Amino acid sequence: MRFCRDYDTLKVVKVKDSRLGVLYYLCAIAIFAYIVINLVLSQGYLLKESPIPGAVRVSLHEPATIQTPSYCNGSTPCVYWSGIQIMFVSSYPTSNSVPIFVYPADAFASTFLTTRIVVLQYPPQPNCDPIISKRPECIFSTRQPTNTSGIMYVADIESYTLMIEHSIRGKENALAIRNGLMDGSLNFMNGTVLRTFTNATRMRGVDGDIMTVKELLLAAGADLDSGFEFLGF
Ligand SMILES: *[C@@H]1O[C@H](CO)[C@@H](O)[C@H](O)[C@H]1NC(C)=O
Ligand SMILES: *[C@@H]1O[C@H](CO)[C@@H](O)[C@H](O)[C@H]1NC(C)=O
Ligand SMILES: *[C@@H]1O[C@H](CO)[C@@H](O)[C@H](O)[C@H]1NC(C)=O
Ligand SMILES: *[C@@H]1O[C@H](CO)[C@@H](O)[C@H](O)[C@H]1NC(C)=O
């Protein structure tokens, strides 16, 4: 019966010392403040990370009616192009009407929109089809254009609409959200919001953020009329 006589229990000691008391309460307050700040204010109970950009897809569509802008009535004529032609550099061989679309080097987070063009026509080798070239001497050559147009503007490019579909994903966790499920905004360079994209502003069943080229240029602070030198034209 010896084990019944020995047991451990707690003993409460009341410390009557003002210096130890102050230390005790300071520690208690510090622990309480830590819990409030870490858990409640900075949401320390959540696993957080900065999302990284996922896929981005940009498409361009012509407006329902293309207006003839005043710059088309000047000395430089205009071409009326569809969105798919403007998004890519295109060239037409003379022998047939099939366009060759040359995709520009795909740079991350960039899109190529044609605003003015020069058309060069290259004759195919004699008795050759420049696209289905079945003999080595038929290979398409861009050495001597027979016909070079002057500069032509793409009419009403600022009214064309861009649809940008994009997503974010996490690195550590499996988070992946497409923009159709997120609220977003198009901002000026100084951070001021130009327009927002929410479920309320989005078209039903369309996941992408839709804006006109004009809005994008406005947000970027770019002006096509003054930008040609800068853009290297
Ligand atoms: C440019 O010319 C077209 C056709 O000639 C005309 O419809 C259009 O209104 C003109 N635009 C301007 C801004 O003068
Ligand atoms: C040169 O281009 C112009 C405009 O596209 C066209 O009208 C003309 O027929 C072309 N000439 C030749 C020789 O292909
Ligand atoms: C937008 O709508 C989708 C379903 O249509 C919903 O899953 C999503 O949570 C909504 N987004 C916001 C920010 O309300
Ligand atoms: C940001 O830039 C836009 C366009 O230039 C301008 O309208 C707006 O007032 C600017 N906002 C601030 C806070 O400077």
PDB file of C-alpha atoms and ligand atoms in Angstrom:
ATOM      1  CA  MET A   1       0.000   0.000   0.000  1.00  0.00           C
ATOM      2  CA  ARG A   2       3.076   2.247  -0.161  1.00  0.00           C
ATOM      3  CA  PHE A   3       2.119   3.755  -3.546  1.00  0.00           C
ATOM      4  CA  CYS A   4      -1.077   5.107  -1.990  1.00  0.00           C
ATOM      5  CA  ARG A   5       0.885   7.249   0.405  1.00  0.00           C
ATOM      6  CA  ASP A   6       3.095   8.935  -2.275  1.00  0.00           C
ATOM      7  CA  TYR A   7       1.547  11.174  -4.880  1.00  0.00           C
ATOM      8  CA  ASP A   8       2.284  14.550  -6.586  1.00  0.00           C
ATOM      9  CA  THR A   9       0.007  17.524  -6.317  1.00  0.00           C
ATOM     10  CA  LEU A  10       0.198  21.225  -7.201  1.00  0.00           C
ATOM     11  CA  LYS A  11       1.014  23.865  -4.684  1.00  0.00           C
ATOM     12  CA  VAL A  12      -0.164  27.419  -5.233  1.00  0.00           C
ATOM     13  CA  VAL A  13       2.189  30.096  -3.980  1.00  0.00           C
ATOM     14  CA  LYS A  14       1.033  33.678  -3.648  1.00  0.00           C
ATOM     15  CA  VAL A  15       3.987  35.964  -4.420  1.00  0.00           C
ATOM     16  CA  LYS A  16       3.824  39.282  -2.635  1.00  0.00           C
ATOM     17  CA  ASP A  17       6.512  41.221  -4.504  1.00  0.00           C
ATOM     18  CA  SER A  18       5.703  44.253  -6.647  1.00  0.00           C
ATOM     19  CA  ARG A  19       8.725  43.852  -8.982  1.00  0.00           C
ATOM     20  CA  LEU A  20       7.896  40.211  -9.752  1.00  0.00           C
ATOM     21  CA  GLY A  21       4.233  41.174 -10.094  1.00  0.00           C
ATOM     22  CA  VAL A  22       4.976  43.824 -12.696  1.00  0.00           C
ATOM     23  CA  LEU A  23       7.169  41.339 -14.619  1.00  0.00           C
ATOM     24  CA  TYR A  24       4.413  38.718 -14.420  1.00  0.00           C
ATOM     25  CA  TYR A  25       1.717  41.008 -15.791  1.00  0.00           C
ATOM     26  CA  LEU A  26       4.018  42.444 -18.500  1.00  0.00           C
ATOM     27  CA  CYS A  27       4.686  38.897 -19.730  1.00  0.00           C
ATOM     28  CA  ALA A  28       0.960  38.076 -19.693  1.00  0.00           C
ATOM     29  CA  ILE A  29       0.150  41.234 -21.654  1.00  0.00           C
ATOM     30  CA  ALA A  30       2.937  40.497 -24.166  1.00  0.00           C
ATOM     31  CA  ILE A  31       1.603  36.972 -24.772  1.00  0.00           C
ATOM     32  CA  PHE A  32      -1.940  38.282 -25.182  1.00  0.00           C
ATOM     33  CA  ALA A  33      -0.779  40.993 -27.607  1.00  0.00           C
ATOM     34  CA  TYR A  34       1.203  38.417 -29.592  1.00  0.00           C
ATOM     35  CA  ILE A  35      -1.876  36.234 -29.970  1.00  0.00           C
ATOM     36  CA  VAL A  36      -4.067  39.156 -31.022  1.00  0.00           C
ATOM     37  CA  ILE A  37      -1.554  40.554 -33.543  1.00  0.00           C
ATOM     38  CA  ASN A  38      -0.349  37.278 -35.005  1.00  0.00           C
ATOM     39  CA  LEU A  39      -3.603  35.379 -35.193  1.00  0.00           C
ATOM     40  CA  VAL A  40      -6.273  38.007 -35.539  1.00  0.00           C
ATOM     41  CA  LEU A  41      -4.659  40.999 -37.257  1.00  0.00           C
ATOM     42  CA  SER A  42      -2.036  39.374 -39.515  1.00  0.00           C
ATOM     43  CA  GLN A  43      -4.025  36.138 -39.911  1.00  0.00           C
ATOM     44  CA  GLY A  44      -1.117  33.985 -38.793  1.00  0.00           C
ATOM     45  CA  TYR A  45      -3.329  30.898 -38.775  1.00  0.00           C
ATOM     46  CA  LEU A  46      -3.512  31.020 -42.608  1.00  0.00           C
ATOM     47  CA  LEU A  47      -0.904  29.606 -44.970  1.00  0.00           C
ATOM     48  CA  LYS A  48      -0.125  32.587 -47.175  1.00  0.00           C
ATOM     49  CA  GLU A  49       1.982  33.044 -50.300  1.00  0.00           C
ATOM     50  CA  SER A  50       2.120  35.459 -53.197  1.00  0.00           C
ATOM     51  CA  PRO A  51       0.339  33.998 -56.220  1.00  0.00           C
ATOM     52  CA  ILE A  52       2.386  33.606 -59.384  1.00  0.00           C
ATOM     53  CA  PRO A  53       0.981  34.288 -62.852  1.00  0.00           C
ATOM     54  CA  GLY A  54      -0.435  31.275 -64.669  1.00  0.00           C
ATOM     55  CA  ALA A  55      -1.465  31.104 -68.306  1.00  0.00           C
ATOM     56  CA  VAL A  56      -2.294  34.287 -70.217  1.00  0.00           C
ATOM     57  CA  ARG A  57      -4.228  34.304 -73.480  1.00  0.00           C
ATOM     58  CA  VAL A  58      -5.025  37.424 -75.476  1.00  0.00           C
ATOM     59  CA  SER A  59      -7.392  37.659 -78.412  1.00  0.00           C
ATOM     60  CA  LEU A  60      -8.472  40.637 -80.509  1.00  0.00           C
ATOM     61  CA  HIS A  61     -11.842  41.225 -82.112  1.00  0.00           C
ATOM     62  CA  GLU A  62     -12.934  43.877 -84.584  1.00  0.00           C
ATOM     63  CA  PRO A  63     -15.834  46.156 -83.596  1.00  0.00           C
ATOM     64  CA  ALA A  64     -19.276  45.415 -85.056  1.00  0.00           C
ATOM     65  CA  THR A  65     -18.981  48.460 -87.306  1.00  0.00           C
ATOM     66  CA  ILE A  66     -15.561  49.859 -88.169  1.00  0.00           C
ATOM     67  CA  GLN A  67     -15.645  53.659 -88.425  1.00  0.00           C
ATOM     68  CA  THR A  68     -13.429  55.462 -90.924  1.00  0.00           C
ATOM     69  CA  PRO A  69     -11.270  57.685 -88.741  1.00  0.00           C
ATOM     70  CA  SER A  70     -10.027  61.061 -89.986  1.00  0.00           C
ATOM     71  CA  TYR A  71      -6.434  59.824 -90.393  1.00  0.00           C
ATOM     72  CA  CYS A  72      -7.668  57.522 -93.165  1.00  0.00           C
ATOM     73  CA  ASN A  73      -8.737  60.542 -95.230  1.00  0.00           C
ATOM     74  CA  GLY A  74      -5.204  61.976 -95.299  1.00  0.00           C
ATOM     75  CA  SER A  75      -2.352  61.108 -97.652  1.00  0.00           C
ATOM     76  CA  THR A  76      -1.759  57.741 -95.960  1.00  0.00           C
ATOM     77  CA  PRO A  77      -4.492  55.239 -96.844  1.00  0.00           C
ATOM     78  CA  CYS A  78      -5.983  52.691 -94.475  1.00  0.00           C
ATOM     79  CA  VAL A  79      -6.541  48.972 -94.562  1.00  0.00           C
ATOM     80  CA  TYR A  80      -9.580  47.400 -92.893  1.00  0.00           C
ATOM     81  CA  TRP A  81      -8.427  44.307 -91.109  1.00  0.00           C
ATOM     82  CA  SER A  82      -9.994  41.689 -88.887  1.00  0.00           C
ATOM     83  CA  GLY A  83      -8.686  41.018 -85.402  1.00  0.00           C
ATOM     84  CA  ILE A  84      -6.828  37.848 -86.370  1.00  0.00           C
ATOM     85  CA  GLN A  85      -4.860  39.696 -89.039  1.00  0.00           C
ATOM     86  CA  ILE A  86      -3.863  42.491 -86.670  1.00  0.00           C
ATOM     87  CA  MET A  87      -2.683  40.210 -83.875  1.00  0.00           C
ATOM     88  CA  PHE A  88      -0.016  38.662 -86.070  1.00  0.00           C
ATOM     89  CA  VAL A  89       2.347  39.797 -88.773  1.00  0.00           C
ATOM     90  CA  SER A  90       0.959  38.488 -92.019  1.00  0.00           C
ATOM     91  CA  SER A  91       2.175  38.330 -95.568  1.00  0.00           C
ATOM     92  CA  TYR A  92       0.487  37.288 -98.789  1.00  0.00           C
ATOM     93  CA  PRO A  93       2.395  35.565-101.580  1.00  0.00           C
ATOM     94  CA  THR A  94       1.369  36.816-105.022  1.00  0.00           C
ATOM     95  CA  SER A  95       0.519  33.517-106.678  1.00  0.00           C
ATOM     96  CA  ASN A  96      -2.527  32.734-104.601  1.00  0.00           C
ATOM     97  CA  SER A  97      -4.685  34.328-101.989  1.00  0.00           C
ATOM     98  CA  VAL A  98      -3.695  32.127 -99.042  1.00  0.00           C
ATOM     99  CA  PRO A  99      -2.123  34.329 -96.407  1.00  0.00           C
ATOM    100  CA  ILE A 100       0.974  33.226 -94.568  1.00  0.00           C
ATOM    101  CA  PHE A 101       0.698  34.225 -90.941  1.00  0.00           C
ATOM    102  CA  VAL A 102       4.074  34.721 -89.373  1.00  0.00           C
ATOM    103  CA  TYR A 103       3.824  34.491 -85.610  1.00  0.00           C
ATOM    104  CA  PRO A 104       6.152  36.934 -83.933  1.00  0.00           C
ATOM    105  CA  ALA A 105       8.502  35.656 -81.257  1.00  0.00           C
ATOM    106  CA  ASP A 106       6.334  34.953 -78.252  1.00  0.00           C
ATOM    107  CA  ALA A 107       7.569  37.198 -75.491  1.00  0.00           C
ATOM    108  CA  PHE A 108       6.209  36.736 -71.988  1.00  0.00           C
ATOM    109  CA  ALA A 109       3.339  39.109 -71.165  1.00  0.00           C
ATOM    110  CA  SER A 110       3.392  40.832 -74.523  1.00  0.00           C
ATOM    111  CA  THR A 111       1.082  40.975 -77.517  1.00  0.00           C
ATOM    112  CA  PHE A 112       1.767  42.272 -80.992  1.00  0.00           C
ATOM    113  CA  LEU A 113      -0.887  44.507 -82.553  1.00  0.00           C
ATOM    114  CA  THR A 114      -0.308  45.877 -86.031  1.00  0.00           C
ATOM    115  CA  THR A 115      -1.085  49.578 -86.385  1.00  0.00           C
ATOM    116  CA  ARG A 116       0.448  50.285 -89.770  1.00  0.00           C
ATOM    117  CA  ILE A 117       1.738  48.117 -92.535  1.00  0.00           C
ATOM    118  CA  VAL A 118       3.795  47.988 -95.718  1.00  0.00           C
ATOM    119  CA  VAL A 119       2.869  45.175 -98.097  1.00  0.00           C
ATOM    120  CA  LEU A 120       5.666  43.552-100.085  1.00  0.00           C
ATOM    121  CA  GLN A 121       4.869  41.032-102.796  1.00  0.00           C
ATOM    122  CA  TYR A 122       7.390  38.327-103.568  1.00  0.00           C
ATOM    123  CA  PRO A 123       7.063  36.352-106.796  1.00  0.00           C
ATOM    124  CA  PRO A 124       7.204  32.580-106.424  1.00  0.00           C
ATOM    125  CA  GLN A 125       9.877  30.653-108.332  1.00  0.00           C
ATOM    126  CA  PRO A 126       8.627  29.724-111.823  1.00  0.00           C
ATOM    127  CA  ASN A 127       6.209  26.767-111.853  1.00  0.00           C
ATOM    128  CA  CYS A 128       6.282  26.572-108.093  1.00  0.00           C
ATOM    129  CA  ASP A 129       3.736  26.700-105.348  1.00  0.00           C
ATOM    130  CA  PRO A 130       5.332  28.820-102.595  1.00  0.00           C
ATOM    131  CA  ILE A 131       3.472  27.051 -99.793  1.00  0.00           C
ATOM    132  CA  ILE A 132       3.511  23.410-100.883  1.00  0.00           C
ATOM    133  CA  SER A 133       7.003  23.602-102.365  1.00  0.00           C
ATOM    134  CA  LYS A 134       7.825  20.063-103.454  1.00  0.00           C
ATOM    135  CA  ARG A 135      11.265  20.712-104.952  1.00  0.00           C
ATOM    136  CA  PRO A 136      14.248  22.400-103.276  1.00  0.00           C
ATOM    137  CA  GLU A 137      14.444  25.118-105.970  1.00  0.00           C
ATOM    138  CA  CYS A 138      10.841  26.056-105.095  1.00  0.00           C
ATOM    139  CA  ILE A 139      11.695  27.252-101.616  1.00  0.00           C
ATOM    140  CA  PHE A 140      10.027  30.571-100.868  1.00  0.00           C
ATOM    141  CA  SER A 141      12.450  33.437-101.091  1.00  0.00           C
ATOM    142  CA  THR A 142      11.942  36.985 -99.831  1.00  0.00           C
ATOM    143  CA  ARG A 143      14.845  38.495-101.716  1.00  0.00           C
ATOM    144  CA  GLN A 144      13.269  40.655-104.411  1.00  0.00           C
ATOM    145  CA  PRO A 145       9.780  42.107-103.897  1.00  0.00           C
ATOM    146  CA  THR A 146       7.996  42.977-107.159  1.00  0.00           C
ATOM    147  CA  ASN A 147       5.531  45.315-105.602  1.00  0.00           C
ATOM    148  CA  THR A 148       5.921  47.441-102.487  1.00  0.00           C
ATOM    149  CA  SER A 149       2.987  49.384-101.147  1.00  0.00           C
ATOM    150  CA  GLY A 150       3.417  52.623 -99.289  1.00  0.00           C
ATOM    151  CA  ILE A 151       2.664  52.850 -95.596  1.00  0.00           C
ATOM    152  CA  MET A 152      -0.965  52.080 -94.718  1.00  0.00           C
ATOM    153  CA  TYR A 153      -2.689  52.512 -91.370  1.00  0.00           C
ATOM    154  CA  VAL A 154      -4.952  49.909 -89.841  1.00  0.00           C
ATOM    155  CA  ALA A 155      -8.309  51.690 -89.659  1.00  0.00           C
ATOM    156  CA  ASP A 156      -9.955  52.326 -86.291  1.00  0.00           C
ATOM    157  CA  ILE A 157      -7.552  50.097 -84.351  1.00  0.00           C
ATOM    158  CA  GLU A 158      -8.463  51.818 -81.070  1.00  0.00           C
ATOM    159  CA  SER A 159     -12.048  50.530 -81.254  1.00  0.00           C
ATOM    160  CA  TYR A 160     -10.991  46.894 -81.486  1.00  0.00           C
ATOM    161  CA  THR A 161     -11.567  44.880 -78.330  1.00  0.00           C
ATOM    162  CA  LEU A 162      -8.995  42.797 -76.527  1.00  0.00           C
ATOM    163  CA  MET A 163     -10.037  39.846 -74.423  1.00  0.00           C
ATOM    164  CA  ILE A 164      -7.481  38.841 -71.834  1.00  0.00           C
ATOM    165  CA  GLU A 165      -7.884  35.512 -70.117  1.00  0.00           C
ATOM    166  CA  HIS A 166      -5.437  34.832 -67.337  1.00  0.00           C
ATOM    167  CA  SER A 167      -5.047  32.893 -64.141  1.00  0.00           C
ATOM    168  CA  ILE A 168      -2.984  32.789 -60.993  1.00  0.00           C
ATOM    169  CA  ARG A 169      -1.658  29.794 -59.143  1.00  0.00           C
ATOM    170  CA  GLY A 170       0.189  29.058 -55.960  1.00  0.00           C
ATOM    171  CA  LYS A 171       3.690  27.674 -55.729  1.00  0.00           C
ATOM    172  CA  GLU A 172       3.405  25.897 -52.400  1.00  0.00           C
ATOM    173  CA  ASN A 173      -0.258  24.962 -52.500  1.00  0.00           C
ATOM    174  CA  ALA A 174      -2.620  23.777 -55.228  1.00  0.00           C
ATOM    175  CA  LEU A 175      -4.423  27.133 -55.569  1.00  0.00           C
ATOM    176  CA  ALA A 176      -5.366  27.913 -59.183  1.00  0.00           C
ATOM    177  CA  ILE A 177      -7.979  30.548 -60.056  1.00  0.00           C
ATOM    178  CA  ARG A 178      -8.946  31.903 -63.470  1.00  0.00           C
ATOM    179  CA  ASN A 179      -9.815  35.555 -63.854  1.00  0.00           C
ATOM    180  CA  GLY A 180     -13.506  34.808 -64.443  1.00  0.00           C
ATOM    181  CA  LEU A 181     -13.763  33.998 -60.746  1.00  0.00           C
ATOM    182  CA  MET A 182     -11.839  37.016 -59.504  1.00  0.00           C
ATOM    183  CA  ASP A 183     -12.490  40.716 -59.233  1.00  0.00           C
ATOM    184  CA  GLY A 184      -9.872  42.798 -60.986  1.00  0.00           C
ATOM    185  CA  SER A 185      -9.139  46.228 -62.358  1.00  0.00           C
ATOM    186  CA  LEU A 186      -7.352  47.996 -65.168  1.00  0.00           C
ATOM    187  CA  ASN A 187      -5.170  50.693 -63.622  1.00  0.00           C
ATOM    188  CA  PHE A 188      -3.361  53.747 -64.864  1.00  0.00           C
ATOM    189  CA  MET A 189       0.418  53.688 -64.423  1.00  0.00           C
ATOM    190  CA  ASN A 190      -0.018  55.768 -61.239  1.00  0.00           C
ATOM    191  CA  GLY A 191      -2.335  53.155 -59.729  1.00  0.00           C
ATOM    192  CA  THR A 192      -5.637  54.993 -60.229  1.00  0.00           C
ATOM    193  CA  VAL A 193      -8.345  52.552 -61.322  1.00  0.00           C
ATOM    194  CA  LEU A 194      -9.578  53.079 -64.893  1.00  0.00           C
ATOM    195  CA  ARG A 195     -12.203  50.325 -64.795  1.00  0.00           C
ATOM    196  CA  THR A 196     -13.022  47.241 -62.793  1.00  0.00           C
ATOM    197  CA  PHE A 197     -13.880  43.706 -63.795  1.00  0.00           C
ATOM    198  CA  THR A 198     -16.379  41.908 -61.588  1.00  0.00           C
ATOM    199  CA  ASN A 199     -19.129  39.365 -62.043  1.00  0.00           C
ATOM    200  CA  ALA A 200     -21.489  42.312 -62.532  1.00  0.00           C
ATOM    201  CA  THR A 201     -19.499  43.867 -65.410  1.00  0.00           C
ATOM    202  CA  ARG A 202     -18.595  40.612 -67.127  1.00  0.00           C
ATOM    203  CA  MET A 203     -20.638  39.201 -69.989  1.00  0.00           C
ATOM    204  CA  ARG A 204     -22.446  35.961 -69.108  1.00  0.00           C
ATOM    205  CA  GLY A 205     -20.350  32.920 -69.870  1.00  0.00           C
ATOM    206  CA  VAL A 206     -17.312  34.967 -70.921  1.00  0.00           C
ATOM    207  CA  ASP A 207     -14.325  34.411 -68.699  1.00  0.00           C
ATOM    208  CA  GLY A 208     -11.956  36.977 -70.142  1.00  0.00           C
ATOM    209  CA  ASP A 209     -11.573  40.627 -69.227  1.00  0.00           C
ATOM    210  CA  ILE A 210     -12.684  42.671 -72.232  1.00  0.00           C
ATOM    211  CA  MET A 211     -11.372  46.163 -72.957  1.00  0.00           C
ATOM    212  CA  THR A 212     -10.863  48.261 -76.047  1.00  0.00           C
ATOM    213  CA  VAL A 213      -7.377  48.954 -77.393  1.00  0.00           C
ATOM    214  CA  LYS A 214      -8.130  52.622 -76.656  1.00  0.00           C
ATOM    215  CA  GLU A 215      -8.671  51.864 -72.955  1.00  0.00           C
ATOM    216  CA  LEU A 216      -5.474  49.837 -72.775  1.00  0.00           C
ATOM    217  CA  LEU A 217      -3.468  52.630 -74.424  1.00  0.00           C
ATOM    218  CA  LEU A 218      -5.087  55.195 -72.105  1.00  0.00           C
ATOM    219  CA  ALA A 219      -4.144  53.130 -69.059  1.00  0.00           C
ATOM    220  CA  ALA A 220      -0.598  52.723 -70.344  1.00  0.00           C
ATOM    221  CA  GLY A 221      -0.316  56.452 -71.064  1.00  0.00           C
ATOM    222  CA  ALA A 222       0.520  55.636 -74.703  1.00  0.00           C
ATOM    223  CA  ASP A 223      -0.578  57.734 -77.666  1.00  0.00           C
ATOM    224  CA  LEU A 224      -0.401  56.162 -81.115  1.00  0.00           C
ATOM    225  CA  ASP A 225      -0.150  59.569 -82.809  1.00  0.00           C
ATOM    226  CA  SER A 226       3.022  60.499 -80.955  1.00  0.00           C
ATOM    227  CA  GLY A 227       4.462  57.074 -80.283  1.00  0.00           C
ATOM    228  CA  PHE A 228       5.772  56.036 -83.691  1.00  0.00           C
ATOM    229  CA  GLU A 229       9.296  57.398 -83.237  1.00  0.00           C
ATOM    230  CA  PHE A 230       9.542  55.833 -79.814  1.00  0.00           C
ATOM    231  CA  LEU A 231       8.207  52.499 -81.059  1.00  0.00           C
ATOM    232  CA  GLY A 232      10.869  52.404 -83.739  1.00  0.00           C
ATOM    233  CA  PHE A 233       8.795  53.010 -86.863  1.00  0.00           C
TER     234      PHE A 233
HETATM  235  C1  LIG B   1     -13.425  60.027 -94.144  1.00  0.00           C
HETATM  236  O1  LIG B   1     -13.950  59.643 -95.418  1.00  0.00           O
HETATM  237  C2  LIG B   1     -15.048  58.721 -95.338  1.00  0.00           C
HETATM  238  C3  LIG B   1     -15.425  58.286 -96.752  1.00  0.00           C
HETATM  239  O2  LIG B   1     -14.887  59.137 -97.729  1.00  0.00           O
HETATM  240  C4  LIG B   1     -16.210  59.386 -94.631  1.00  0.00           C
HETATM  241  O3  LIG B   1     -17.291  58.483 -94.515  1.00  0.00           O
HETATM  242  C5  LIG B   1     -15.752  59.794 -93.243  1.00  0.00           C
HETATM  243  O4  LIG B   1     -16.806  60.483 -92.564  1.00  0.00           O
HETATM  244  C6  LIG B   1     -14.520  60.668 -93.299  1.00  0.00           C
HETATM  245  N1  LIG B   1     -14.062  60.841 -91.934  1.00  0.00           N
HETATM  246  C7  LIG B   1     -13.713  62.035 -91.447  1.00  0.00           C
HETATM  247  C8  LIG B   1     -13.360  62.072 -90.001  1.00  0.00           C
HETATM  248  O5  LIG B   1     -13.658  63.028 -92.134  1.00  0.00           O
HETATM  249  C1  LIG B   2       0.829  45.990-106.714  1.00  0.00           C
HETATM  250  O1  LIG B   2      -0.054  46.221-105.610  1.00  0.00           O
HETATM  251  C2  LIG B   2      -1.213  46.960-105.922  1.00  0.00           C
HETATM  252  C3  LIG B   2      -1.982  47.206-104.653  1.00  0.00           C
HETATM  253  O2  LIG B   2      -2.082  46.056-103.894  1.00  0.00           O
HETATM  254  C4  LIG B   2      -2.064  46.175-106.957  1.00  0.00           C
HETATM  255  O3  LIG B   2      -3.196  46.924-107.311  1.00  0.00           O
HETATM  256  C5  LIG B   2      -1.206  45.887-108.186  1.00  0.00           C
HETATM  257  O4  LIG B   2      -1.903  45.060-109.091  1.00  0.00           O
HETATM  258  C6  LIG B   2       0.102  45.189-107.792  1.00  0.00           C
HETATM  259  N1  LIG B   2       0.951  45.038-108.940  1.00  0.00           N
HETATM  260  C7  LIG B   2       1.546  43.887-109.252  1.00  0.00           C
HETATM  261  C8  LIG B   2       2.416  43.900-110.462  1.00  0.00           C
HETATM  262  O5  LIG B   2       1.393  42.874-108.602  1.00  0.00           O
HETATM  263  C1  LIG B   3     -18.515  35.091 -59.693  1.00  0.00           C
HETATM  264  O1  LIG B   3     -19.426  34.102 -60.099  1.00  0.00           O
HETATM  265  C2  LIG B   3     -18.955  32.776 -59.962  1.00  0.00           C
HETATM  266  C3  LIG B   3     -20.031  31.830 -60.477  1.00  0.00           C
HETATM  267  O2  LIG B   3     -20.687  32.353 -61.575  1.00  0.00           O
HETATM  268  C4  LIG B   3     -18.640  32.474 -58.511  1.00  0.00           C
HETATM  269  O3  LIG B   3     -18.110  31.169 -58.394  1.00  0.00           O
HETATM  270  C5  LIG B   3     -17.601  33.478 -58.025  1.00  0.00           C
HETATM  271  O4  LIG B   3     -17.336  33.280 -56.661  1.00  0.00           O
HETATM  272  C6  LIG B   3     -18.080  34.893 -58.243  1.00  0.00           C
HETATM  273  N1  LIG B   3     -17.006  35.811 -57.880  1.00  0.00           N
HETATM  274  C7  LIG B   3     -17.182  36.842 -57.047  1.00  0.00           C
HETATM  275  C8  LIG B   3     -15.964  37.651 -56.769  1.00  0.00           C
HETATM  276  O5  LIG B   3     -18.271  37.127 -56.577  1.00  0.00           O
HETATM  277  C1  LIG B   4      -3.421  59.049 -62.590  1.00  0.00           C
HETATM  278  O1  LIG B   4      -3.347  59.257 -63.987  1.00  0.00           O
HETATM  279  C2  LIG B   4      -4.605  59.532 -64.618  1.00  0.00           C
HETATM  280  C3  LIG B   4      -4.362  59.617 -66.116  1.00  0.00           C
HETATM  281  O2  LIG B   4      -3.216  60.339 -66.411  1.00  0.00           O
HETATM  282  C4  LIG B   4      -5.221  60.790 -64.047  1.00  0.00           C
HETATM  283  O3  LIG B   4      -6.492  61.007 -64.639  1.00  0.00           O
HETATM  284  C5  LIG B   4      -5.383  60.626 -62.540  1.00  0.00           C
HETATM  285  O4  LIG B   4      -5.873  61.809 -61.979  1.00  0.00           O
HETATM  286  C6  LIG B   4      -4.048  60.263 -61.907  1.00  0.00           C
HETATM  287  N1  LIG B   4      -4.254  59.989 -60.503  1.00  0.00           N
HETATM  288  C7  LIG B   4      -3.448  60.440 -59.542  1.00  0.00           C
HETATM  289  C8  LIG B   4      -3.802  60.076 -58.151  1.00  0.00           C
HETATM  290  O5  LIG B   4      -2.485  61.146 -59.812  1.00  0.00           O
END
